[in-house]
Coordinates of C-alpha atoms in Angstrom, one line a residue:
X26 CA -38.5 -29.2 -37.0
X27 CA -42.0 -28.3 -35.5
X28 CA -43.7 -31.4 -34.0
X29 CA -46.2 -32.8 -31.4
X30 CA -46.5 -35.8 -29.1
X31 CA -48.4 -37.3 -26.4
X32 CA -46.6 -38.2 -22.9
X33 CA -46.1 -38.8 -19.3
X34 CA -43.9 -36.5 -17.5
X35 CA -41.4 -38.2 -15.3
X36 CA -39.9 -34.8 -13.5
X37 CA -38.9 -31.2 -13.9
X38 CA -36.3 -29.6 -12.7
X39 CA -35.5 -25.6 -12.8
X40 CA -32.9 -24.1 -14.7
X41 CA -31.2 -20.7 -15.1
X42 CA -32.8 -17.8 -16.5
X43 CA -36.2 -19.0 -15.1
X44 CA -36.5 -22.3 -17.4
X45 CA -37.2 -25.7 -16.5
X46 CA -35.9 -29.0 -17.4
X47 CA -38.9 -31.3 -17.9
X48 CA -38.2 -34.8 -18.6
X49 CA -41.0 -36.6 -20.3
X50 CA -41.7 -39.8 -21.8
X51 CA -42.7 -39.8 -25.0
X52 CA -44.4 -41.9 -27.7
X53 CA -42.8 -40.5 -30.5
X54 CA -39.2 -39.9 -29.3
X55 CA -39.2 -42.2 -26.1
X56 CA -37.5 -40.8 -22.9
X57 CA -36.3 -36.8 -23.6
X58 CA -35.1 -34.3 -21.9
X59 CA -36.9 -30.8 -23.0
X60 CA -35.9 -27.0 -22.1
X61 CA -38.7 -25.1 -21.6
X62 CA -39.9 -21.5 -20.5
X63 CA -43.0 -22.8 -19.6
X64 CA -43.9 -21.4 -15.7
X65 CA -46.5 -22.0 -12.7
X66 CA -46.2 -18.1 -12.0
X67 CA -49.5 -16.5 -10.2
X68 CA -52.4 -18.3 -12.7
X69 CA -50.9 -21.5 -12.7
X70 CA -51.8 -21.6 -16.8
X71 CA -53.2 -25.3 -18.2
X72 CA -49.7 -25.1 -19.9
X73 CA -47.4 -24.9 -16.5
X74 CA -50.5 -28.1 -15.4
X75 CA -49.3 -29.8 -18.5
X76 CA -45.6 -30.0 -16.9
X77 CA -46.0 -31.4 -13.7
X78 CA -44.9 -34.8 -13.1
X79 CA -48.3 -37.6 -13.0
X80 CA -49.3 -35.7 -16.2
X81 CA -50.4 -37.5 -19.2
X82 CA -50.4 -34.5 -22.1
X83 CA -49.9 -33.7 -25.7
X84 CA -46.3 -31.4 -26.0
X85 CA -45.8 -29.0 -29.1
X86 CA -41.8 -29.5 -29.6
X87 CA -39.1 -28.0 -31.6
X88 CA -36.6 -30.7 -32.3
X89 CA -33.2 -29.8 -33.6
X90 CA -30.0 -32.7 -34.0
X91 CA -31.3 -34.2 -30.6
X92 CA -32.1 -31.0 -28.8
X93 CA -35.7 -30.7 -27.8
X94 CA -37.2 -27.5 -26.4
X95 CA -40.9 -27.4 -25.4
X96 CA -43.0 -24.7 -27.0
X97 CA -46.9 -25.5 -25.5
X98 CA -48.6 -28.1 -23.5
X99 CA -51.6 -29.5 -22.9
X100 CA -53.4 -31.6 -20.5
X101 CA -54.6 -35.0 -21.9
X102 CA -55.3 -36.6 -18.2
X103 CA -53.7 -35.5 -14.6
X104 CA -53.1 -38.0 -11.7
X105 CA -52.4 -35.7 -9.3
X106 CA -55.5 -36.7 -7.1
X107 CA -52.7 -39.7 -6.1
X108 CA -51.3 -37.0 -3.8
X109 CA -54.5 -37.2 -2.0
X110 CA -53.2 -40.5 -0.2
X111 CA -49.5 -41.0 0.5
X112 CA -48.8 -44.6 0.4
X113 CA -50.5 -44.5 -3.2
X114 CA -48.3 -41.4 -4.2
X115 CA -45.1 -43.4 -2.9
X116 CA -46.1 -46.6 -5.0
X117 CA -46.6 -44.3 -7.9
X118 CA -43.5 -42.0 -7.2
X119 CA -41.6 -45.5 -6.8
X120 CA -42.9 -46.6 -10.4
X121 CA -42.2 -44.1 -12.4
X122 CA -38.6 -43.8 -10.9
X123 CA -37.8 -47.0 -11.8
X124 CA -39.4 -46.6 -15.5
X125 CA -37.2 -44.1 -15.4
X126 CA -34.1 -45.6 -14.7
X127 CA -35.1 -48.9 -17.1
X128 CA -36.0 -47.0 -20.0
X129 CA -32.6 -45.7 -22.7
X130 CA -32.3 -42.5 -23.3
X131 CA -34.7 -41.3 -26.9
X132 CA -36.1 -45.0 -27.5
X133 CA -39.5 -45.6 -28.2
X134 CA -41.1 -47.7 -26.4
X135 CA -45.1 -47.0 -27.0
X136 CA -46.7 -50.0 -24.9
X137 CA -44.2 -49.2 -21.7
X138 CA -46.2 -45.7 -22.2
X139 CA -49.7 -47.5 -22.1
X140 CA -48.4 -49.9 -19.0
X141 CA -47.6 -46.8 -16.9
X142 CA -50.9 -45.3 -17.8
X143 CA -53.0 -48.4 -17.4
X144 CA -51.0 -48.4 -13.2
X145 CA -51.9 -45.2 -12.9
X146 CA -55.3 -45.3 -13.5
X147 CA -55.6 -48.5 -11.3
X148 CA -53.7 -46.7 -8.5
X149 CA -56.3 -44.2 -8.8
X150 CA -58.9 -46.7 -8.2
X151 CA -57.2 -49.4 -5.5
X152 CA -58.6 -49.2 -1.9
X153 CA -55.6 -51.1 -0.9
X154 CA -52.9 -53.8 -1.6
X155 CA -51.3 -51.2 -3.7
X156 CA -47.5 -53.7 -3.6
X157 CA -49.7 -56.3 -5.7
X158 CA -50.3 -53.7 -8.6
X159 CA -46.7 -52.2 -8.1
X160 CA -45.7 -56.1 -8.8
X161 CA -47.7 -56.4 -11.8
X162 CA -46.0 -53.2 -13.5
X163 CA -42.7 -54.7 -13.1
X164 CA -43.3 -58.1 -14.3
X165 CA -44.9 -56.5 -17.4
X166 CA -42.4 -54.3 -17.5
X167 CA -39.6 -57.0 -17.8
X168 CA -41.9 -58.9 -20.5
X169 CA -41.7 -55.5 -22.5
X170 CA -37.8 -54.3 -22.3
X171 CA -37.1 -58.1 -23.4
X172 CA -35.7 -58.9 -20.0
X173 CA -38.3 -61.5 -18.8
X174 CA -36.6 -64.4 -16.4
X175 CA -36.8 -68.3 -18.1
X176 CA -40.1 -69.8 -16.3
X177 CA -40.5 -73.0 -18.2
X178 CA -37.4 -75.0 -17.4
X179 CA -33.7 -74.9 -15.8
X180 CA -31.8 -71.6 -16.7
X181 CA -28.6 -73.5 -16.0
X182 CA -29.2 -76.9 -17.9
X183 CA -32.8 -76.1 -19.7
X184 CA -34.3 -79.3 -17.9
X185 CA -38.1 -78.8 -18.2
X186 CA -40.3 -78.1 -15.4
X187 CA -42.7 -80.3 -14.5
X188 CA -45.6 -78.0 -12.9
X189 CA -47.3 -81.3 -11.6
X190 CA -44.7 -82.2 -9.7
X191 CA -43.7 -78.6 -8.4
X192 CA -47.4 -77.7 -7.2
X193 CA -47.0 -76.7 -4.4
X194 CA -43.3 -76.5 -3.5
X195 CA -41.0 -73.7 -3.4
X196 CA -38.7 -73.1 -6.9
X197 CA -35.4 -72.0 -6.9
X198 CA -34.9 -68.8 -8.5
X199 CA -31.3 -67.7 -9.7
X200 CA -31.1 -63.8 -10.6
X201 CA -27.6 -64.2 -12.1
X202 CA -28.8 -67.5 -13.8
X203 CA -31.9 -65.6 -14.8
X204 CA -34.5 -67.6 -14.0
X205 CA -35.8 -70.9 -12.5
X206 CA -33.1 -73.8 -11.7
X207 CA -33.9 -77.7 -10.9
X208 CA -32.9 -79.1 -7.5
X209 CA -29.8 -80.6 -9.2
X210 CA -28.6 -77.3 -10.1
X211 CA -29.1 -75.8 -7.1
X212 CA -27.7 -78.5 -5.2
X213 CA -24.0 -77.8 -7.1
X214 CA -24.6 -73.9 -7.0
X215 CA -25.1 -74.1 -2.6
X216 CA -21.8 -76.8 -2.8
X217 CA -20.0 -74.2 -4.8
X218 CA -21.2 -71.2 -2.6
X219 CA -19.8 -73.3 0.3
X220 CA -16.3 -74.1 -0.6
X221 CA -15.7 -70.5 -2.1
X222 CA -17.3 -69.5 0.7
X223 CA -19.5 -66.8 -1.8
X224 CA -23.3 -65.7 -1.5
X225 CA -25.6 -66.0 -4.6
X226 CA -28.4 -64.2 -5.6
X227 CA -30.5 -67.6 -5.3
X228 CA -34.1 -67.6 -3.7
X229 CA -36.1 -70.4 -2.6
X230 CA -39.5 -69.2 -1.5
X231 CA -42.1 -70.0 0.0
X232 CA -45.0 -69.6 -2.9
X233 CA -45.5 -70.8 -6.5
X234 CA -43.5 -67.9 -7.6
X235 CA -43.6 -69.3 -11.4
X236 CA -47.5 -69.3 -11.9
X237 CA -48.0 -65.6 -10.2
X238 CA -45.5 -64.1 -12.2
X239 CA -47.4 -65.8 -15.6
X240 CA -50.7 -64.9 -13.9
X241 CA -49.5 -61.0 -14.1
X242 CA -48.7 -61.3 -17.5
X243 CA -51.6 -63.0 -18.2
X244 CA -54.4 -60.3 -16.8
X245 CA -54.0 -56.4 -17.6
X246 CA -53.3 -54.2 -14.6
X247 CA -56.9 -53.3 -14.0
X248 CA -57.8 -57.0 -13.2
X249 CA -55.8 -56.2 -10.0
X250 CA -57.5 -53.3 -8.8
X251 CA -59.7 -55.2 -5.9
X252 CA -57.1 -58.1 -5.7
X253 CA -54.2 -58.2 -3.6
X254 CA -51.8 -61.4 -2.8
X255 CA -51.6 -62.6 0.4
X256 CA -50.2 -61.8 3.2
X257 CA -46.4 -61.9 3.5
X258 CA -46.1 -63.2 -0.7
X259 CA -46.4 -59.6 -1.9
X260 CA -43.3 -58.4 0.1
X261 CA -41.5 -61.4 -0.3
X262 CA -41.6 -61.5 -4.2
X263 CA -41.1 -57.6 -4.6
X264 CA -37.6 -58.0 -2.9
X265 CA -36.9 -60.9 -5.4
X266 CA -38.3 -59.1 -8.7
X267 CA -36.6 -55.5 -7.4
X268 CA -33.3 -57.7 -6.9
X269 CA -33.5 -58.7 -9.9
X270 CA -34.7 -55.5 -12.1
X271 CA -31.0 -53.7 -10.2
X272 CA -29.2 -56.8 -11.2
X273 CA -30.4 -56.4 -15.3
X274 CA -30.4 -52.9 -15.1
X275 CA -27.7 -51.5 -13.2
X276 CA -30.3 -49.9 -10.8
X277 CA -29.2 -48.8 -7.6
X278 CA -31.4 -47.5 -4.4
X279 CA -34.3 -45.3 -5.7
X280 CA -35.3 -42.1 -3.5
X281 CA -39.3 -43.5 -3.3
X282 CA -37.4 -46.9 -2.0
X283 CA -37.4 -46.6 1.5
X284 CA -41.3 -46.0 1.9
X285 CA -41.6 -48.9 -0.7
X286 CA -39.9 -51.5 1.7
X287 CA -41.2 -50.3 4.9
X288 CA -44.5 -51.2 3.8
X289 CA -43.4 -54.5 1.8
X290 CA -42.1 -55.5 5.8
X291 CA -45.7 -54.7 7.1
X292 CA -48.3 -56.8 8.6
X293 CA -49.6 -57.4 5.0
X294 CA -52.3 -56.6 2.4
X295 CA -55.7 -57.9 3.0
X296 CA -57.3 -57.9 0.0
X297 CA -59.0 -61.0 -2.0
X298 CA -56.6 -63.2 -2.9
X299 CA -55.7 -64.5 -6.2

């Protein structure tokens, strides 16, 4: 069967008898793999373009009991001027490593497509704070693959929050339990952790990490092009959302990781706050 679709590529990789292995993101099948005789060769053709990865383009496929082989491509939109700045290419390179990794294998999942489009045209425009925008994609993301942490109340005993009471004060967050947990539970979770003498994925920090996280879900990416949290909060959270995205997902240590916590550890972004 003959049939078309629009994309992202993630990453090509060559194969013998001068083909390439392109993996691409689709709307219409999800996350493929597609063999392809496609080349760069001397002209560099708007077809071998089409196959980079930080391309958005439409791909002409044959599709055959799950085999996918990639006829003709065409440019819809390129990001490559991302490569112009490094610490924006390793935020990006870090992103769509991680959609990668969170995405199954030939699901659609059409507005995961539009979220990594809508980052990469804000990368394309931030000046700086680059973490904040990084953050936003992953809290979307978790809204989207149904994997969203409880905000509201206790993810142990489902005691309610009271935000007038919390202003203010650090929350608890469990990433085994999932989500938020009262003072109570977390009292009984540290005596536990002392007698068995165990650590816990259990946070405590220093920031209202319940009303950012709805405030990303609340705005589309592009509201965070010329905002940034403050300093210190944007390093901070990442290390407690990218905990828990490995511990939902299985995901280990990403190649574009290293350059992604080096600058989480740095003086800061200095940006308008939210």
């Amino acid at each position: 069967m003959y049939t078309d679709t629009d994309g992202i590529v993630f990453r090509q990789v060559r194969a013998p008898a001068g083909r390439r292995m392109v993996l691409i993101f689709t709307r219409k099948y999800g996350k493929i793999s597609d063999g392809s005789s496609i080349t760069e060769g001397k002209g560099r053709s708007k077809a071998a373009l089409a196959v980079r990865p930080f391309t958005y383009g439409r791909y002409d496929l044959f599709v055959n009991r799950g085999y996918y082989d990639l006829n003709s491509a065409e440019v819809k939109r390129s990001y490559y001027s991302l490569g112009e700045n490094l610490d924006k290419y390793m935020y990006a390179s870090f992103v769509l490593e991680l959609a990668e990794k969170m995405l199954p294998e030939e699901a659609p999942h059409p507005a995961m497509l539009d979220l990594i489009l809508a980052f990469l045209a804000s990368m394309e425009r931030k000046k700086t704070g680059y973490l904040t925008t990084v953050l936003a994609f992953e809290v979307k993301a978790l809204s989207i693959m149904g994997a969203l942490p409880v905000l509201d109340c206790c993810s142990v005993c489902g005691r309610k929050r009271d935000s007038s009471a919390e202003k203010g004060k650090p929350v608890a967050f469990s990433i085994p339990d999932g989500g938020i947990i009262c003072r109570e539970c977390l009292k009984k979770k540290a005596a536990d952790s002392e007698r068995n003498r165990t650590g816990q994925l259990i946070y405590t920090p220093e920031f209202d990490i319940v009303n950012i996280t709805k405030y990303f879900l609340k705005k589309p990416v592009s509201a965070f092009d010329a905002v940034a949290l403050e300093d210190g909060v944007s390093g901070e959270m990442q290390r407690v959302v990218r905990e828990y995205i490995s511990f939902y997902f299985d995901i280990g240590r990403l190649k574009s990781e290293d350059i992604i916590g080096a600058s989480a550890d740095a003086a800061g972004e200095k940006n308008e706050r939210l």
